[in-house]
XYZ file of C-alpha atoms in Angstrom:
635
model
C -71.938 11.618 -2.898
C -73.188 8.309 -4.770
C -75.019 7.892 -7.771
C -77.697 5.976 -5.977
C -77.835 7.705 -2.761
C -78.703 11.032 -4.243
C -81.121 9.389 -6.470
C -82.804 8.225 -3.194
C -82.443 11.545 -1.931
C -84.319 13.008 -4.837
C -87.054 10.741 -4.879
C -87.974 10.834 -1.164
C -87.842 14.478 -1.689
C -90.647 13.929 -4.441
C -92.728 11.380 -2.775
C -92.870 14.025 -0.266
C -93.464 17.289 -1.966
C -96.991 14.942 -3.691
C -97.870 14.092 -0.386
C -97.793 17.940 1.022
C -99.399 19.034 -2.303
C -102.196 16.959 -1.517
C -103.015 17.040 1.578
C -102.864 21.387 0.859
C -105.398 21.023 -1.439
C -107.708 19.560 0.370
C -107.240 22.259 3.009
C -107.300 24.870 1.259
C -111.101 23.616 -0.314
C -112.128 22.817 3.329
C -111.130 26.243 4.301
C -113.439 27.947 1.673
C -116.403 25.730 1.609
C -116.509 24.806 4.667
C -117.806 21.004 5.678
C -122.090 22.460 5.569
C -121.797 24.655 2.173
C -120.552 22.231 0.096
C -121.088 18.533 -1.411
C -119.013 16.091 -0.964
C -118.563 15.258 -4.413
C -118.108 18.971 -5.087
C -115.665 19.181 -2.430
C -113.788 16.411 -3.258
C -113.530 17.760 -7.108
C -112.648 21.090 -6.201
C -110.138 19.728 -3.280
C -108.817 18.033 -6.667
C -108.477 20.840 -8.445
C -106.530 22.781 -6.067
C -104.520 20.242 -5.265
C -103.852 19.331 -9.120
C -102.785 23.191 -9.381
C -100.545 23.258 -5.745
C -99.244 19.809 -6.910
C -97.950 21.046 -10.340
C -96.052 23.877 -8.537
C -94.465 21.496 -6.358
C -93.565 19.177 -8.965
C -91.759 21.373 -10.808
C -90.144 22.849 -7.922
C -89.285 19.017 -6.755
C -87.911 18.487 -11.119
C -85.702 21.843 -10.146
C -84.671 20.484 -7.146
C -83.657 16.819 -9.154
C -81.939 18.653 -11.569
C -79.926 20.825 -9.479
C -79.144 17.433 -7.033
C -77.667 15.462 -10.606
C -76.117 18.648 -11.887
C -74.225 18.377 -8.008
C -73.530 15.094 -8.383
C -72.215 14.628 -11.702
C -69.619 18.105 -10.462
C -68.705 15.615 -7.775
C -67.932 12.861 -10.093
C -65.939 14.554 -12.177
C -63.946 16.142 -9.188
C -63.597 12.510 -7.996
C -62.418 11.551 -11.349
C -59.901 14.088 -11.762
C -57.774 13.243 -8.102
C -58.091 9.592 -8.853
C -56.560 10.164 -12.190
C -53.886 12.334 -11.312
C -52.454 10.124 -8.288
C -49.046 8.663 -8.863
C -50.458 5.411 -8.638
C -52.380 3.154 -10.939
C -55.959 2.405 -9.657
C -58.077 -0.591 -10.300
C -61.343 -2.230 -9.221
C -62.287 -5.599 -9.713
C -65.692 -7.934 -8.853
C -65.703 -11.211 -7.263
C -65.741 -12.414 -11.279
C -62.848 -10.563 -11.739
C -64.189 -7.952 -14.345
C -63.425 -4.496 -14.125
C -65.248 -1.992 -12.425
C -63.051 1.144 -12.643
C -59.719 1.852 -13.603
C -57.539 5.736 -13.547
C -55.673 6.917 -16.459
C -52.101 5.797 -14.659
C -53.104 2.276 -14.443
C -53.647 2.890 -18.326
C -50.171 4.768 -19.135
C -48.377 2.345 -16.896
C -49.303 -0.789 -18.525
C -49.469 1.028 -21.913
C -53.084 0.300 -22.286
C -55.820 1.712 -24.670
C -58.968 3.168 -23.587
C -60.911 0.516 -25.260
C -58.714 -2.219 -22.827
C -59.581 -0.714 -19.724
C -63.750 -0.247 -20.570
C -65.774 -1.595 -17.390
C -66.720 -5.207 -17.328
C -63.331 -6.027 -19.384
C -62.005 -9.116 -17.594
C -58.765 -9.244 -15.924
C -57.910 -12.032 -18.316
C -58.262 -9.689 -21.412
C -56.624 -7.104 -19.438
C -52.877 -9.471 -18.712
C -53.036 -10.288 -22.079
C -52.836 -7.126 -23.367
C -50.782 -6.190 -21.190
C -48.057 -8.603 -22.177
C -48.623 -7.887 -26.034
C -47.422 -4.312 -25.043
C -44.587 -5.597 -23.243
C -45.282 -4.196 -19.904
C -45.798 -7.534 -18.212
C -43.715 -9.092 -15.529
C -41.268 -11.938 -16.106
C -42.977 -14.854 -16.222
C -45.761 -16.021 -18.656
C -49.527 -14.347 -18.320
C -50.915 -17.810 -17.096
C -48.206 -17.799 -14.125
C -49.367 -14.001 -13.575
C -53.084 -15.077 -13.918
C -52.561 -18.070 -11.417
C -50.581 -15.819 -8.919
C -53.732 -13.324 -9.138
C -56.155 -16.003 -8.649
C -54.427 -16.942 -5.316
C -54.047 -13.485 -4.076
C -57.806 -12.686 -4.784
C -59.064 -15.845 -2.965
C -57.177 -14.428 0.417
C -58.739 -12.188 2.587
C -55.590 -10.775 4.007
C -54.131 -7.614 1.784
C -51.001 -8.476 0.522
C -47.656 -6.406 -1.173
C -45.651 -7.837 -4.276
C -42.819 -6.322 -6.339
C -42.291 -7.642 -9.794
C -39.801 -6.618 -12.353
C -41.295 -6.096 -15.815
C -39.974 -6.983 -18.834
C -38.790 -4.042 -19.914
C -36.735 -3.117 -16.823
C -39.387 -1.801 -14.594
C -40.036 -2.381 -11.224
C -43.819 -1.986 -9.889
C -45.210 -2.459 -6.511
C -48.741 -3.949 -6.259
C -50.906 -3.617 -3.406
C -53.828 -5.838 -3.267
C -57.085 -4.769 -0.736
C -59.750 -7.678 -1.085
C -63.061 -6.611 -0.971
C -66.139 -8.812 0.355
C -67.504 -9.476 -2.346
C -64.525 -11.430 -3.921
C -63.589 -8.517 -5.515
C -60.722 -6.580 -5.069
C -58.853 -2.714 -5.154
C -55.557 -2.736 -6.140
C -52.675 0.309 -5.661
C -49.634 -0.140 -9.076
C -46.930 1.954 -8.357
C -43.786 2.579 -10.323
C -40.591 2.009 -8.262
C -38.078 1.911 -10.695
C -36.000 4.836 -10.143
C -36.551 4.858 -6.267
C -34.541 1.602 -6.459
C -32.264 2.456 -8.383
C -31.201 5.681 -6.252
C -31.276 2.572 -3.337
C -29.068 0.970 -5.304
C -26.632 3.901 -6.053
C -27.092 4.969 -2.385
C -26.036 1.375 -1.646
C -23.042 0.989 -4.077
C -21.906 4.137 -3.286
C -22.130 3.625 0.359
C -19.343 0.167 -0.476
C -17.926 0.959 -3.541
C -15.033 3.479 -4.260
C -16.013 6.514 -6.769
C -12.457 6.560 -8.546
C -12.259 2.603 -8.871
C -15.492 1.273 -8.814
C -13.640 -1.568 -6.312
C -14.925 -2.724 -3.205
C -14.109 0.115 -0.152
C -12.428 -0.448 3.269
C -16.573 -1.437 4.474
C -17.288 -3.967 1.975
C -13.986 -5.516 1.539
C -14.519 -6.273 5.844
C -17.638 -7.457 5.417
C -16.365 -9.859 2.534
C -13.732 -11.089 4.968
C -15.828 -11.642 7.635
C -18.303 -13.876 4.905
C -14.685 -15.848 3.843
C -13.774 -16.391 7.395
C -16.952 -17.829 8.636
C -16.640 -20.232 5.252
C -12.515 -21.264 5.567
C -11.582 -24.045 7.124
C -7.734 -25.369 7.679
C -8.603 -26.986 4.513
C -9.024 -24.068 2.432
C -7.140 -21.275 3.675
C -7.451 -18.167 2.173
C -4.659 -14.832 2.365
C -5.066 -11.390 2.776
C -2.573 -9.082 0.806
C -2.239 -5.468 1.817
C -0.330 -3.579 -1.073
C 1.119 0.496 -0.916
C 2.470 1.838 -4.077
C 5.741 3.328 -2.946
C 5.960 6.511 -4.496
C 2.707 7.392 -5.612
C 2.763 10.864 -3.311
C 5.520 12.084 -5.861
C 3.297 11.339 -8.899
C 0.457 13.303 -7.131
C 2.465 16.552 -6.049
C 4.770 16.761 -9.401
C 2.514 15.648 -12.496
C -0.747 16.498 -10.193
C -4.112 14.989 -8.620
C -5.710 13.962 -12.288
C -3.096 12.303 -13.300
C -2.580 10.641 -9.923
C -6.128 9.741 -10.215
C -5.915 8.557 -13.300
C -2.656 6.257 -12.024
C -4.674 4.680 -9.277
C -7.502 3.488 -12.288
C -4.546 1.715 -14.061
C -3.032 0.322 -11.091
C -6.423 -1.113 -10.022
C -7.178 -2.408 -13.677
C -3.443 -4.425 -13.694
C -4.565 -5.768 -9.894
C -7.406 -7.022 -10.962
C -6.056 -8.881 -14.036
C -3.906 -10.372 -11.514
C -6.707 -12.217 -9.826
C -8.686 -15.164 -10.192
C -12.134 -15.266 -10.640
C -12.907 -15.876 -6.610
C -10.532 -13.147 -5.228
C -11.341 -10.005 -4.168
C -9.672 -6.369 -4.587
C -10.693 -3.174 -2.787
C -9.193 0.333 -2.558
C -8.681 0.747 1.119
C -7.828 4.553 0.241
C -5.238 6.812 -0.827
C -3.265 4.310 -2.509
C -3.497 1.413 -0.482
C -5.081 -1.951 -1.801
C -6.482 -5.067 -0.722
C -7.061 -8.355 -2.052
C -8.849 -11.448 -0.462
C -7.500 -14.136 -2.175
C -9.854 -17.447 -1.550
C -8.582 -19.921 -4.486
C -5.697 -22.012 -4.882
C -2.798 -23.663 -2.349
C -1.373 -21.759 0.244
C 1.181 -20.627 0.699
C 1.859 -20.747 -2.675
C -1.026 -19.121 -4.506
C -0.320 -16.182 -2.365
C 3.247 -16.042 -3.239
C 2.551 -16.084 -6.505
C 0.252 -13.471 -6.437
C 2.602 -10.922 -4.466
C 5.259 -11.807 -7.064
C 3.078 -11.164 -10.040
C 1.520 -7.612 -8.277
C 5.113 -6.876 -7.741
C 6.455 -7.301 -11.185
C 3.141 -6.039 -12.974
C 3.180 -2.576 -10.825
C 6.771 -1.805 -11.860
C 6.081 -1.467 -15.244
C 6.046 2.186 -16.394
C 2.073 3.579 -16.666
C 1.795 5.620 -19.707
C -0.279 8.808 -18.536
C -1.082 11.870 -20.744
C 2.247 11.570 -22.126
C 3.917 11.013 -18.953
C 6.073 7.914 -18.373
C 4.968 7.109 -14.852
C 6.598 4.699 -12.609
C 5.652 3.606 -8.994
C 6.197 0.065 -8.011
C 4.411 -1.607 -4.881
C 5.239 -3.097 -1.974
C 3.179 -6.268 -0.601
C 1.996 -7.958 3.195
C 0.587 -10.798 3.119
C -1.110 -12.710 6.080
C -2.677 -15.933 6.141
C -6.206 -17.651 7.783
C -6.557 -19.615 10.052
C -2.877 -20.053 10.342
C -2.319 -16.303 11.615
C -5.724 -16.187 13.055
C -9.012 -15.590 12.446
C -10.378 -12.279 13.700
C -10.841 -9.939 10.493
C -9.540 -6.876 12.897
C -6.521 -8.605 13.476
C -5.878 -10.223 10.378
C -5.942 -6.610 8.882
C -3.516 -5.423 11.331
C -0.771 -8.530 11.052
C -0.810 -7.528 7.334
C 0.003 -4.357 7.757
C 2.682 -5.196 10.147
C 3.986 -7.355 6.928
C 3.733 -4.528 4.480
C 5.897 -2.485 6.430
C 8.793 -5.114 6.836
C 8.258 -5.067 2.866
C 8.709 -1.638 3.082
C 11.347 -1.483 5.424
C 13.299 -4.168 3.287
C 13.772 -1.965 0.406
C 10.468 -1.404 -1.233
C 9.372 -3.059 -4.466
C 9.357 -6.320 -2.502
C 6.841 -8.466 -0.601
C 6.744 -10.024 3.604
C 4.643 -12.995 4.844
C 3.536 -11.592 8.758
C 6.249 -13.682 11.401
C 4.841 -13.665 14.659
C 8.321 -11.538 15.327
C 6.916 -8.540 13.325
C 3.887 -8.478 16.307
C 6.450 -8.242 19.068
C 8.866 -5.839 17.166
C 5.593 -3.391 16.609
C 4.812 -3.827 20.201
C 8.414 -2.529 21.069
C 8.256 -0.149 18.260
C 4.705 0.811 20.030
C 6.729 1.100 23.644
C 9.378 3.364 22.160
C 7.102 5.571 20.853
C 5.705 5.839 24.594
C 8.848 6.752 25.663
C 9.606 8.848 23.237
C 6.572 10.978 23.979
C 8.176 10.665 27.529
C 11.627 12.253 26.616
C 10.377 15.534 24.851
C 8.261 16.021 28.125
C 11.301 14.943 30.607
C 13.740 16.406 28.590
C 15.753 13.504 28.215
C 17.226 14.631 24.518
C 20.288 16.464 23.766
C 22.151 17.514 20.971
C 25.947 16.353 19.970
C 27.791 18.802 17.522
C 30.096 17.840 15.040
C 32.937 20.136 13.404
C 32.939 20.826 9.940
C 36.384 21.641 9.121
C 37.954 23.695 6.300
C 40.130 22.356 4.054
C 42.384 25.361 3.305
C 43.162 26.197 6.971
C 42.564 23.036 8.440
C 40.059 25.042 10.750
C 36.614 25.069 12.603
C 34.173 26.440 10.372
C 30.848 25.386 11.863
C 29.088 22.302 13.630
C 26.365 19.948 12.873
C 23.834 19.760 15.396
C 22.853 15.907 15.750
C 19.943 15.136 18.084
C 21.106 12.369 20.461
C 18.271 10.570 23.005
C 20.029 8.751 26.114
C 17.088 6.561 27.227
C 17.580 5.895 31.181
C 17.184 1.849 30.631
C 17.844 1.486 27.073
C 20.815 3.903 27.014
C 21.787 5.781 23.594
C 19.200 4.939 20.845
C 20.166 5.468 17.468
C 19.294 8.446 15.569
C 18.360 5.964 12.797
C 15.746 4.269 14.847
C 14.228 6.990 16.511
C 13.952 9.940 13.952
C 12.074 7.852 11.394
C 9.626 6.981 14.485
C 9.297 10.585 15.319
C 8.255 11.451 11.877
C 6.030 8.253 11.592
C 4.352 10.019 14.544
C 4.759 13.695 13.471
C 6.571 13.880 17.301
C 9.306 15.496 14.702
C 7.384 18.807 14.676
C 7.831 19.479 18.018
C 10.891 17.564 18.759
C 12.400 20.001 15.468
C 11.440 23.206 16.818
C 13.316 22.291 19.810
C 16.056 21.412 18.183
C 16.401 25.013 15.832
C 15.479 27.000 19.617
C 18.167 25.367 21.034
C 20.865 25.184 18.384
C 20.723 28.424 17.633
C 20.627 29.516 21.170
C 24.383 27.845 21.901
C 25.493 28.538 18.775
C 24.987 32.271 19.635
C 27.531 31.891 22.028
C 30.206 31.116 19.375
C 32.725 33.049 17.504
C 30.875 35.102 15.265
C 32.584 33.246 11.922
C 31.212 29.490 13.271
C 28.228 28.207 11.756
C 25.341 25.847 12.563
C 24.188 23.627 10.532
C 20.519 21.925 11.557
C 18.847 18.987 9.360
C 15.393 19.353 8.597
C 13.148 16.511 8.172
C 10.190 16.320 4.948
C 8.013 16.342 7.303
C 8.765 19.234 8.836
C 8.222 21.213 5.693
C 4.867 20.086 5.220
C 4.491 22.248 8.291
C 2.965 25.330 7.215
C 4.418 26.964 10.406
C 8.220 26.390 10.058
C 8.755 29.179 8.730
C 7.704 30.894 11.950
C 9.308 28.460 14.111
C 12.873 29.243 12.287
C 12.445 33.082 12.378
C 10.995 32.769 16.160
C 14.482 30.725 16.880
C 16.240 33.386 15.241
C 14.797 36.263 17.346
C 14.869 34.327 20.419
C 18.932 33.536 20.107
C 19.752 36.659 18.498
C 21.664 34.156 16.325
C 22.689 36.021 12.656
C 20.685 34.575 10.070
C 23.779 34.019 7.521
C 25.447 31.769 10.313
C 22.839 28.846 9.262
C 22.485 26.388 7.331
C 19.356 24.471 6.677
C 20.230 20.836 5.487
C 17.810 19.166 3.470
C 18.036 15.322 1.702
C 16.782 15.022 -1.655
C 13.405 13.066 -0.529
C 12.597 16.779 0.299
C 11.624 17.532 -3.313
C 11.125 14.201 -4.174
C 7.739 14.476 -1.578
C 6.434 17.324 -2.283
C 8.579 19.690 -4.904
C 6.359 22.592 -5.715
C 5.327 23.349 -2.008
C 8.916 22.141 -0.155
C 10.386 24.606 -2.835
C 8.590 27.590 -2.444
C 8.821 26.510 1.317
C 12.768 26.520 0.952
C 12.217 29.923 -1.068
C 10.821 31.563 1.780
C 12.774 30.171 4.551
C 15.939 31.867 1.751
C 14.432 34.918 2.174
C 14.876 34.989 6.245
C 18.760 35.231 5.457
C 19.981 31.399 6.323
C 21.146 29.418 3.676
C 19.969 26.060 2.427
C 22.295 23.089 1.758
C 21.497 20.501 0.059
C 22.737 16.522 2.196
C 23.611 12.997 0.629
C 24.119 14.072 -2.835
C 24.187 11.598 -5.508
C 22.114 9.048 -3.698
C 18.294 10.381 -4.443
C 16.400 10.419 -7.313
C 17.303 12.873 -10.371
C 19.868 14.402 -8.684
C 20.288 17.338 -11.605
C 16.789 18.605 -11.954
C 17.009 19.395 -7.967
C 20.229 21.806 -8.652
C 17.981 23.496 -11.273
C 14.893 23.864 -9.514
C 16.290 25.083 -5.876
C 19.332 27.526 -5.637
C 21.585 25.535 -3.259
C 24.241 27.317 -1.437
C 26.058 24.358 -0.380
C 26.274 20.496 -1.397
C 27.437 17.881 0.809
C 28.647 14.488 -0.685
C 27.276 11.159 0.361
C 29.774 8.852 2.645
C 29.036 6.183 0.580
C 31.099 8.035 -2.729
C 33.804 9.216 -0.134
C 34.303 5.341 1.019
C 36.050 4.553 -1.828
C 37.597 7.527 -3.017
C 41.216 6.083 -2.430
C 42.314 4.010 -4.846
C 38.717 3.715 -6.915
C 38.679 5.413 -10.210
C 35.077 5.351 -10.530
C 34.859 7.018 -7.295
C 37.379 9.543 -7.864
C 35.469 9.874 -10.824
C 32.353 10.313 -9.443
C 33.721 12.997 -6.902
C 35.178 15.236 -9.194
C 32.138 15.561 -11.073
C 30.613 16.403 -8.322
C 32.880 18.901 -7.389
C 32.968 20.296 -10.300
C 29.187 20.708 -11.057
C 28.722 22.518 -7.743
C 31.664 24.829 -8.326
C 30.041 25.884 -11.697
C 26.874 26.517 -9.793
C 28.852 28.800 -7.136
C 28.243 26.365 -4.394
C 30.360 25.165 -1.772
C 31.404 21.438 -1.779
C 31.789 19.462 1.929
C 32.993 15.678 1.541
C 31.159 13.649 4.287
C 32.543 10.800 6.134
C 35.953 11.485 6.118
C 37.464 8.761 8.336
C 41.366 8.437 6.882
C 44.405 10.843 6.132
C 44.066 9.275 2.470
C 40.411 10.290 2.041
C 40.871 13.808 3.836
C 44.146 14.371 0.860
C 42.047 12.797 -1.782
C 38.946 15.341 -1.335
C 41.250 18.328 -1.260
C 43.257 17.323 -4.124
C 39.940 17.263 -5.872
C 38.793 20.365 -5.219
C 36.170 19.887 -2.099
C 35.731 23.061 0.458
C 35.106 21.224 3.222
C 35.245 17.871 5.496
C 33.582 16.151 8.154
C 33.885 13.155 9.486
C 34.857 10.741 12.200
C 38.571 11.342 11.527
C 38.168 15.105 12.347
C 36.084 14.451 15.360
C 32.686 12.791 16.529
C 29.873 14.834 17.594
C 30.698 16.141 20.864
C 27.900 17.152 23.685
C 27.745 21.413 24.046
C 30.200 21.337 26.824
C 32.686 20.177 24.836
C 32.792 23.019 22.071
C 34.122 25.688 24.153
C 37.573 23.717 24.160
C 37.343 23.357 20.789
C 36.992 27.002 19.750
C 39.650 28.075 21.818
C 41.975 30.381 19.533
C 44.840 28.445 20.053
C 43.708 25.056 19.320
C 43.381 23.784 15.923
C 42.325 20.737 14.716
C 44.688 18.273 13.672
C 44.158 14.936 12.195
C 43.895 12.488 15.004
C 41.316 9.838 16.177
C 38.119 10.962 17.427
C 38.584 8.939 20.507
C 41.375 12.081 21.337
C 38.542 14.690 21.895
């Protein structure tokens, strides 16, 4: 309630209460006297009397009454003055002559003013100019403020405004006109709201570990530089994969992995130029949109510089850390122009880079879109084969050395496409495990090995290759003790063959992997020896029953001294570490003399025999027949 409305309350309550204590008066002496009995004047002055007495008993009922109606009020003002005071927002008034009528105690602490700055009638002139002394004024000079105020007030529409203060603040103003001229206005303080936006919104394009660009902003930068190119200013889109970043992560650990990817996008970034872009697509794959200079040139130049800059060692908690990168690089318009596609023809070119040897970088060739659409229709048909049963495996004899004698067989997965005829294990394993088809496709290779080798001789072996990806399996250790049961098959008849990529990927897990596929009975050989990465610390960390030598050393071990070299140190390592040796590739009398002159167990190779499909072992097995050295093309 008002100030003047119970005021007007109160005194038509009084004019009122006179009026009844009149008008009783004069009753009551008409009652008593009686209109005969009585004088007028004597009527009149007693009337006067009485009503002097009644009225005095009314007025200070009606003085009770005016007291008790301020005393209301004034609790009602105060209440009033307490919620506008404690709202989040700053509250002013203003007249048509823009002097103050009421302000709340935020508008005060917001602005930083004094009581004696915000006292009624204080003019909003007085009011900015204080304001800026205290440094809470926005950024521009109080008569720009003043003349933006003047136009606001003159409208009759209400009207929102954000300005940024001085000091770093951000406050929304809401202006209400009033009819008068005058005005209400709503201050609110919106500085941290938009800065959790902001956060919200960097985080929502940004990577946490980098601080680059993400996969969503880096796309929506693209489509920006598309829609501004022109055959006169290309620009190229690079696509780079650190190539053995996985290892750093799963031997030296995730911090220090993270901590890789920090540097690596630091070096990138010195790389560029002031209008290129770099993003972290994820994991450890990189972007780059690279707007400024020639092209094809500039790009070239780039790859070669990311190229030569990422193969520097990365010095990392006292680690010595080395990757490298491999690069794709596409370019616009000349390889198109839709951002999806663009994207997609560069990754086609980072994985001829990859394919070419790593460390390296590939322009996209309009080939590299019809070889992934064939690579795309072999994996279809690959999918096919497992259903249709179209593979097979091909076993070939390992022989001894001593007896010249059958001592187990290689299983070698073989696929005889019905238009394409025999791929090549070389073509289609890799695509299998590019696919993870290799889970499925090596489970029914162990079920089926092991089922025809059960059929053997108890003293032949079988030897099965596992890919890395199949120990990243969690279940192959149930897969090769389900094999087991199903065949019957004795555990100590097989060998496991692993490549040293196996520890290379993942070396803690694959281990204890290998550890527990040890402790099912079969043993685990270690394949291609010598041509991996730190050959040594593998013997130590795994305890290999068997090592198998690399073709590529046996290839020259007639008549090479560095290869002879090379072999017997082999040989002789393993022997110290109670393992059996097998020399691969053995494709000449000479070579087969050579490895058994220097000490080797065992031999395989195309000389002994090539793999041969399952009907063909029985005949080999027979007691009476032993292998002799003759061309494969005999068997």
């Amino acid at each position: 309630m008002s100030l003047s409305v119970s005021l007007r309350r109160i005194i038509g309550v009084g004019s009122a209460l006179t009026g009844l204590a009149i008008a009783a008066g004069l009753t009551l002496a008409a009652l008593e006297f009686g209109p005969q009995g009585v004088a007028p004047e004597l009527l009149i002055g007693g009337s006067a009397v009485l009503a002097s007495a009644v009225a005095g008993t009314l007025y200070r009922s009606a003085t009770k009454l005016l007291d008790r109606l301020l005393d209301d009020h004034q609790t009602e003002h105060r209440r009033f003055q307490t919620a506008i005071d404690n709202i989040s927002q700053g509250l002013c008034f203003f007249d048509g002559a823009q002097r103050l009528i009421f302000s709340n105690r935020r508008y005060a602490e917001m602005y930083r003013l004094a009581p004696e700055h915000i006292r009624p009638g204080t003019t909003l002139g007085e009011i900015v100019d204080e304001r800026f002394k205290r440094g809470s004024g926005p950024d521009m000079t109080p008569a720009q403020y003043l003349d933006w105020r003047a136009r606001i007030a003159v409208s009759s529409e209400p009207s929102d405004t954000l300005f940024a203060l001085k000091d770093g603040r951000t406050f929304a103003i809401h202006h209400e006109p009033m009819p008068d001229g005058g005005w209400v206005a709503t201050h609110e303080d919106i500085t941290e709201r938009r800065r959790a936006v902001a956060q919200i919104e960097r985080m929502a394009h940004h990577d946490e570990l980098t601080g680059l660009p993400n996969r969503v902003l880096f796309r929506q930068r693209l489509v920006s530089s598309l829609a501004t190119g022109s055959e006169t200013a290309p620009l190229a889109v690079l696509c780079i994969d650190l190539d053995r970043f996985k290892a750093v992560n799963d031997t030296l650990g995730h911090p220090v992995g993270d901590a890789l990817l920090r540097l690596v996008s630091q070096r990138v970034g010195e790389c560029l130029r002031h209008n290129d872009l770099v993003a972290r697509l994820g994991g450890d794959e990189f972007a780059i949109i690279q707007t400024s200079g020639a092209q094809p040139g500039a790009a070239r130049g780039l790859a070669q510089r990311l190229v030569r800059v990422l193969a520097v060692p990365f010095e990392i908690d006292g680690h010595q850390v080395m990757v490298g990168a491999s690069v794709g690089l596409v370019l616009a318009p000349a390889d198109g122009t839709d951002p999806d596609d663009l994207m997609k023809k560069a990754d086609m070119a980072l994985y001829a880079a990859k394919a070419a040897g790593r460390g390296t970088f590939a322009f996209f060739r309009p080939q590299m879109d019809e070889q992934a659409q064939r690579r795309r229709g072999l994996e279809i048909d690959l999918r096919s084969a497992i259903e249709k049963r179209e593979l097979e495996l091909h076993y070939q004899p390992i022989v001894g050395l001593g007896q010249r004698q059958v001592v187990g067989f290689e299983a070698l997965l073989r696929w005889h496409h019905p238009v394409r005829g025999m791929v090549a294990p070389d073509i289609f394993i890799p695509l299998a495990e590019d696919t993870g088809l290799i889970d499925s496709i090596g489970e029914w290779v162990l079920n089926e090995a092991f089922a025809q080798a059960s059929h053997w001789p108890p003293s032949i072996g079988i030897a099965v290759n596992l890919s890395p990806v199949q120990l990243k399996n969690g279940n192959l250790v149930a897969v090769v003790s389900g094999a087991l049961q199903r065949s019957g098959l004795a555990a100590n008849r097989v060998d496991l063959e692993i490549t040293e990529s196996v520890l290379l990927a993942e070396n803690s897990i694959n281990v204890a992997t290998l550890h527990r596929l040890r402790g099912l009975g079969v043993r685990i050989s270690l394949d291609d020896f010598g041509v991996g990465y730190s050959s040594l610390s593998y013997l130590r960390s795994f305890p290999f029953k068997k090592l198998k030598i690399d073709r590529s050393f046996i290839r020259d071990v007639v008549g090479n001294r560095e290869a002879v070299a090379i072999v017997r140190a082999m040989t002789t390592l393993g022997k110290s570490l109670d393992m059996l040796i097998t020399a691969e590739g053995i494709e000449t009398e000479e070579q087969y003399a050579c490895v058994r002159e220097l000490g080797c167990d065992e031999a395989q190779g195309y000389l002994l025999s090539a793999p041969r499909p399952a009907a063909e072992i029985e005949t080999m097995l027979r007691p009476e027949r032993r292998l002799t050295l003759v061309a494969a093309s005999r068997f």
